[in-house]
N, C-alpha and C. Protein backbone atom coordinates (compact mmCIF):
# COMPACT_ATOMS: atom_id res chain seq x y z
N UNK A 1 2.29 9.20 66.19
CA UNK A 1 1.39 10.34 66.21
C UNK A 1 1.75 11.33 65.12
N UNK A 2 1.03 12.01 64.63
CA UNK A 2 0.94 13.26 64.05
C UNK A 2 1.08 13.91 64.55
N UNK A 3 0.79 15.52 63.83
CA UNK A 3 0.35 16.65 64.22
C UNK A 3 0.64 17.52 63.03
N UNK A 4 0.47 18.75 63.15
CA UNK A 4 0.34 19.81 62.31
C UNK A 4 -0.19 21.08 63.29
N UNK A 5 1.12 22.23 62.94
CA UNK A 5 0.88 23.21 63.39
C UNK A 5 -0.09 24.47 62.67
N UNK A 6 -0.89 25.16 63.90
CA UNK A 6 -1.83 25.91 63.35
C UNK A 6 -1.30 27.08 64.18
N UNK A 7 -0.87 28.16 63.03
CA UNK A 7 -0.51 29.76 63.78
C UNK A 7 -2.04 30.10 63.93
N UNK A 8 -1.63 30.83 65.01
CA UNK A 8 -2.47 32.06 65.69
C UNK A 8 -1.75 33.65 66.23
N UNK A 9 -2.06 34.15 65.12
CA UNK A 9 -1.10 35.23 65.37
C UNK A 9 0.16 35.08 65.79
N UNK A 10 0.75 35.24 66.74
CA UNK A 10 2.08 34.62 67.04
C UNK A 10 2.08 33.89 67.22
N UNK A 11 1.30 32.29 67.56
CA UNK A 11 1.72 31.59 68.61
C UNK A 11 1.05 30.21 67.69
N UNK A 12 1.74 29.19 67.66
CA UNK A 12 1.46 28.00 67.08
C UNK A 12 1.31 26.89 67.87
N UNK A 13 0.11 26.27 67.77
CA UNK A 13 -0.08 25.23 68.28
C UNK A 13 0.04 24.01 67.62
N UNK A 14 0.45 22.94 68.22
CA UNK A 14 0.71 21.21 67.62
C UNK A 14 -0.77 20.55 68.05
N UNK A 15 -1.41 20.24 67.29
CA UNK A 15 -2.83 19.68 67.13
C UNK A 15 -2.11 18.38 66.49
N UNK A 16 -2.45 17.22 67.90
CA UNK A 16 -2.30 16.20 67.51
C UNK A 16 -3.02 14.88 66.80
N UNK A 17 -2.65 14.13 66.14
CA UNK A 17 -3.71 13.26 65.79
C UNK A 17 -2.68 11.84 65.65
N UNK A 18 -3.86 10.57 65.45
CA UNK A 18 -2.67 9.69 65.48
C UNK A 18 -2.58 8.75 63.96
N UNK A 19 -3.04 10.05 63.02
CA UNK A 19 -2.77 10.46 61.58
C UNK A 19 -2.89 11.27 60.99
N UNK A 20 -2.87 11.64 59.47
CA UNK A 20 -2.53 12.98 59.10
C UNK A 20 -3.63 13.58 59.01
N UNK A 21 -3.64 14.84 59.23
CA UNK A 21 -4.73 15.92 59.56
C UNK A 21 -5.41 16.33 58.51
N UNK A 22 -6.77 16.83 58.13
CA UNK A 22 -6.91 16.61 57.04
C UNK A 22 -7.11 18.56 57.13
N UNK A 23 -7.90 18.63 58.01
CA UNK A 23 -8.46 20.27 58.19
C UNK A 23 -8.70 20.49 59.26
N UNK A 24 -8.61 21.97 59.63
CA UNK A 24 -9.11 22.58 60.90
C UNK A 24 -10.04 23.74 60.46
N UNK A 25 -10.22 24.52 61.60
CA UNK A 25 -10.98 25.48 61.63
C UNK A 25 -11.26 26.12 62.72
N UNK A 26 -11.60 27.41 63.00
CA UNK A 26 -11.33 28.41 63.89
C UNK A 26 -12.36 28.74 64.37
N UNK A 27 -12.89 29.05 65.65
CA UNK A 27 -14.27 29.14 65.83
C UNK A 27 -14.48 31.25 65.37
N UNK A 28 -15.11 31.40 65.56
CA UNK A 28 -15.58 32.95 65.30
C UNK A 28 -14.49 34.00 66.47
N UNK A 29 -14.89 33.60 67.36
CA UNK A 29 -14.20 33.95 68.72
C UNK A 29 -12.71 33.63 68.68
N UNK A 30 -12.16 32.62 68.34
CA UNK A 30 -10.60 32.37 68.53
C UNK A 30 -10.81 31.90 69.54
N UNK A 31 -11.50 31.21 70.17
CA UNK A 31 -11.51 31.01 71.45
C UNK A 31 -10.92 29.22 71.37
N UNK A 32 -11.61 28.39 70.11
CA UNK A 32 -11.02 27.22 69.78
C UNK A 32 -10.83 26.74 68.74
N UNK A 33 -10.36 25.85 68.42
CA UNK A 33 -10.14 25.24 66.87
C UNK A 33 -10.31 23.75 66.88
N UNK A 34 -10.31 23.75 65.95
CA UNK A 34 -11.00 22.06 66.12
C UNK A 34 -10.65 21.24 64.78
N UNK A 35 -9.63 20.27 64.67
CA UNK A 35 -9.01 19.83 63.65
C UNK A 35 -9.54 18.21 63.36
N UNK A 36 -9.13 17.78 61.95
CA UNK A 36 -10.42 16.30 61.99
C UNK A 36 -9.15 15.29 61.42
N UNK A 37 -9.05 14.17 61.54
CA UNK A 37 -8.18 13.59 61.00
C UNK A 37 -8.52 12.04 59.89
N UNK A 38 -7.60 11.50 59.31
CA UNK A 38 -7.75 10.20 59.10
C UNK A 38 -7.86 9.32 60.06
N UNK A 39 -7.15 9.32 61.39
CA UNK A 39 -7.72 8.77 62.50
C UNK A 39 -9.07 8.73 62.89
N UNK A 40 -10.08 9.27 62.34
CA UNK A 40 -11.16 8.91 62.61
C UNK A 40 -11.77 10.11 63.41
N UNK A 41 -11.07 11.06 64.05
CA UNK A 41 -11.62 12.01 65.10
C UNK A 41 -11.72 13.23 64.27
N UNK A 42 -12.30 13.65 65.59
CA UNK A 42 -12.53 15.85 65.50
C UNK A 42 -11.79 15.61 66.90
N UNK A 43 -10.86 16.91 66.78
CA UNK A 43 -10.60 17.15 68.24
C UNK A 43 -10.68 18.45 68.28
N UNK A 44 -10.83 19.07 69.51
CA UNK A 44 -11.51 20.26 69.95
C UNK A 44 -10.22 20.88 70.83
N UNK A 45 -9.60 22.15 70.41
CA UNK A 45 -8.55 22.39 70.91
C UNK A 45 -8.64 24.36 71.69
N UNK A 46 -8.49 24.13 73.28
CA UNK A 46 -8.36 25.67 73.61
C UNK A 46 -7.25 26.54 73.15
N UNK A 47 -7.20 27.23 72.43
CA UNK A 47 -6.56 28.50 71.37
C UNK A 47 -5.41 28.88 72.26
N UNK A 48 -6.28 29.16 73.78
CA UNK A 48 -5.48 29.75 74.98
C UNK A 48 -4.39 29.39 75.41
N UNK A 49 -5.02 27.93 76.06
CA UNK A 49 -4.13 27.03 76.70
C UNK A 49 -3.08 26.10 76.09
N UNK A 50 -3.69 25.77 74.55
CA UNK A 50 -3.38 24.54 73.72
C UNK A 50 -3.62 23.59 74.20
N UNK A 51 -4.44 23.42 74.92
CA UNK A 51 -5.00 21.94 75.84
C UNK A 51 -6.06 21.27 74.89
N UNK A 52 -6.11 20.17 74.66
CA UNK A 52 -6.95 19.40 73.81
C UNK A 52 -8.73 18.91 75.38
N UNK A 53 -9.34 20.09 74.35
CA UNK A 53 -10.70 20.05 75.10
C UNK A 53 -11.75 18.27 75.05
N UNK A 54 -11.69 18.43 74.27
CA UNK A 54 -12.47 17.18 73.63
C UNK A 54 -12.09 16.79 72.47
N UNK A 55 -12.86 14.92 72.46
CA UNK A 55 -12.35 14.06 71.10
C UNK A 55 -13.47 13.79 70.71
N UNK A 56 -14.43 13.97 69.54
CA UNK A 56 -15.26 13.70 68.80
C UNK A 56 -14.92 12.37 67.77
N UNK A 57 -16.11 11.36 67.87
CA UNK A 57 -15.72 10.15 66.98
C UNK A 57 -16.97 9.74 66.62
N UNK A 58 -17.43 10.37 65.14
CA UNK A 58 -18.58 10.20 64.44
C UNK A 58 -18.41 9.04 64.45
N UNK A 59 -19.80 8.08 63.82
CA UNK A 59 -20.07 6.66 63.17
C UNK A 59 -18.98 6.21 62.48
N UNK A 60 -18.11 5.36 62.57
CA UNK A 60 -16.97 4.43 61.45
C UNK A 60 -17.23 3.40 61.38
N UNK A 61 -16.69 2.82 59.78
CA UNK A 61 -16.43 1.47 60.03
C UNK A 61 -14.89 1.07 59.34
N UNK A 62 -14.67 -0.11 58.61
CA UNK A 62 -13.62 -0.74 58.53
C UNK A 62 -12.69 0.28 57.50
N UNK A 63 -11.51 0.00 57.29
CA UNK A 63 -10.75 1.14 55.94
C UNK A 63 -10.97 2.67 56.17
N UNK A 64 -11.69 3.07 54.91
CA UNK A 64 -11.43 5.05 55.06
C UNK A 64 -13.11 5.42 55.53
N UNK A 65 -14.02 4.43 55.64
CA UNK A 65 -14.99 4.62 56.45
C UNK A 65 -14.95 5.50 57.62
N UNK A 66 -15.34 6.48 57.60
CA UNK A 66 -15.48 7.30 59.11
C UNK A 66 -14.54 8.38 59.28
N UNK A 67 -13.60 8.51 58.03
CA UNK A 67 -12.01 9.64 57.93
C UNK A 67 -12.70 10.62 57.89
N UNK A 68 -12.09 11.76 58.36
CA UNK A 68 -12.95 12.84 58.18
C UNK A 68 -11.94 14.03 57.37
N UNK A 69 -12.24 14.39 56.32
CA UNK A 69 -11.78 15.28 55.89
C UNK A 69 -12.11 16.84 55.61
N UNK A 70 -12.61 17.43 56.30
CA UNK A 70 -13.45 18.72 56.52
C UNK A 70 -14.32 19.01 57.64
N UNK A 71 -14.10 19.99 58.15
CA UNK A 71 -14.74 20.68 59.34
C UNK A 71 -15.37 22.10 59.07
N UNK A 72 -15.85 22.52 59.72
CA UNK A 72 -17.04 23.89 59.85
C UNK A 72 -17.38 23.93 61.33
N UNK A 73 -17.37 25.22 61.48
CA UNK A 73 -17.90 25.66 63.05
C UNK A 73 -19.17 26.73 62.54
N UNK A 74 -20.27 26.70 63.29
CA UNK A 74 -20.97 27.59 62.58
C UNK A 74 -20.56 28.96 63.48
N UNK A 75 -21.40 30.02 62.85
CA UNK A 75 -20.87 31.69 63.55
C UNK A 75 -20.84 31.63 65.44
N UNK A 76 -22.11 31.13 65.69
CA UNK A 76 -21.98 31.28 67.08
C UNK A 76 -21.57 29.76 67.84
N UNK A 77 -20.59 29.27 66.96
CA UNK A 77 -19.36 28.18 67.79
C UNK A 77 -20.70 27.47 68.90
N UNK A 78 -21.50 27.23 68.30
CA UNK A 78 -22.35 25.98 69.07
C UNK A 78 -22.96 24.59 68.63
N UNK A 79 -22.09 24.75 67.15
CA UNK A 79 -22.46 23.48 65.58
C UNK A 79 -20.67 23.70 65.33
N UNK A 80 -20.39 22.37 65.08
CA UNK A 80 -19.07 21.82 64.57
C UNK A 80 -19.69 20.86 63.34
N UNK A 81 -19.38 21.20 62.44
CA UNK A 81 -19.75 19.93 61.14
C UNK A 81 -18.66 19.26 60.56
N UNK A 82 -18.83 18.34 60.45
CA UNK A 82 -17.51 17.19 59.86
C UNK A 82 -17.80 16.40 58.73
């Protein structure tokens, strides 16, 4: 596994993946963050708790097909783009 820590004011969270991370991003609110990996995912992480909310897994296929390297939350945190 991976991971890579993301401060939040004081407090750092381990956003895991089960490769290297490419980007995250913060929703408007701080309420979550949501990091994308070469593994293939978005994962959706509570700020609060550090509990991993949800795993997002766009269309892939074989090799670097489907890696995701960039994320976006739009202002009102109801669009995640990858």
């Amino acid at each position: 596994r991976r991971q890579v820590a993301a401060e939040i004011g004081w407090r750092v969270m381990e956003l895991r993946h089960d490769a290297a991370v490419n980007a995250v991003a913060f929703s408007s609110n701080q309420r979550f963050v949501v990091s994308v990996s070469e593994d293939k995912t978005a994962r959706v992480w509570d700020v609060t708790t550090g509990k991993l909310m949800r795993v997002l897994r766009p269309p892939q296929d074989e090799g670097k097909e489907g890696e995701l390297n960039a994320v976006a939350i739009s202002p009102d945190g109801e669009t995640i783009a990858v």
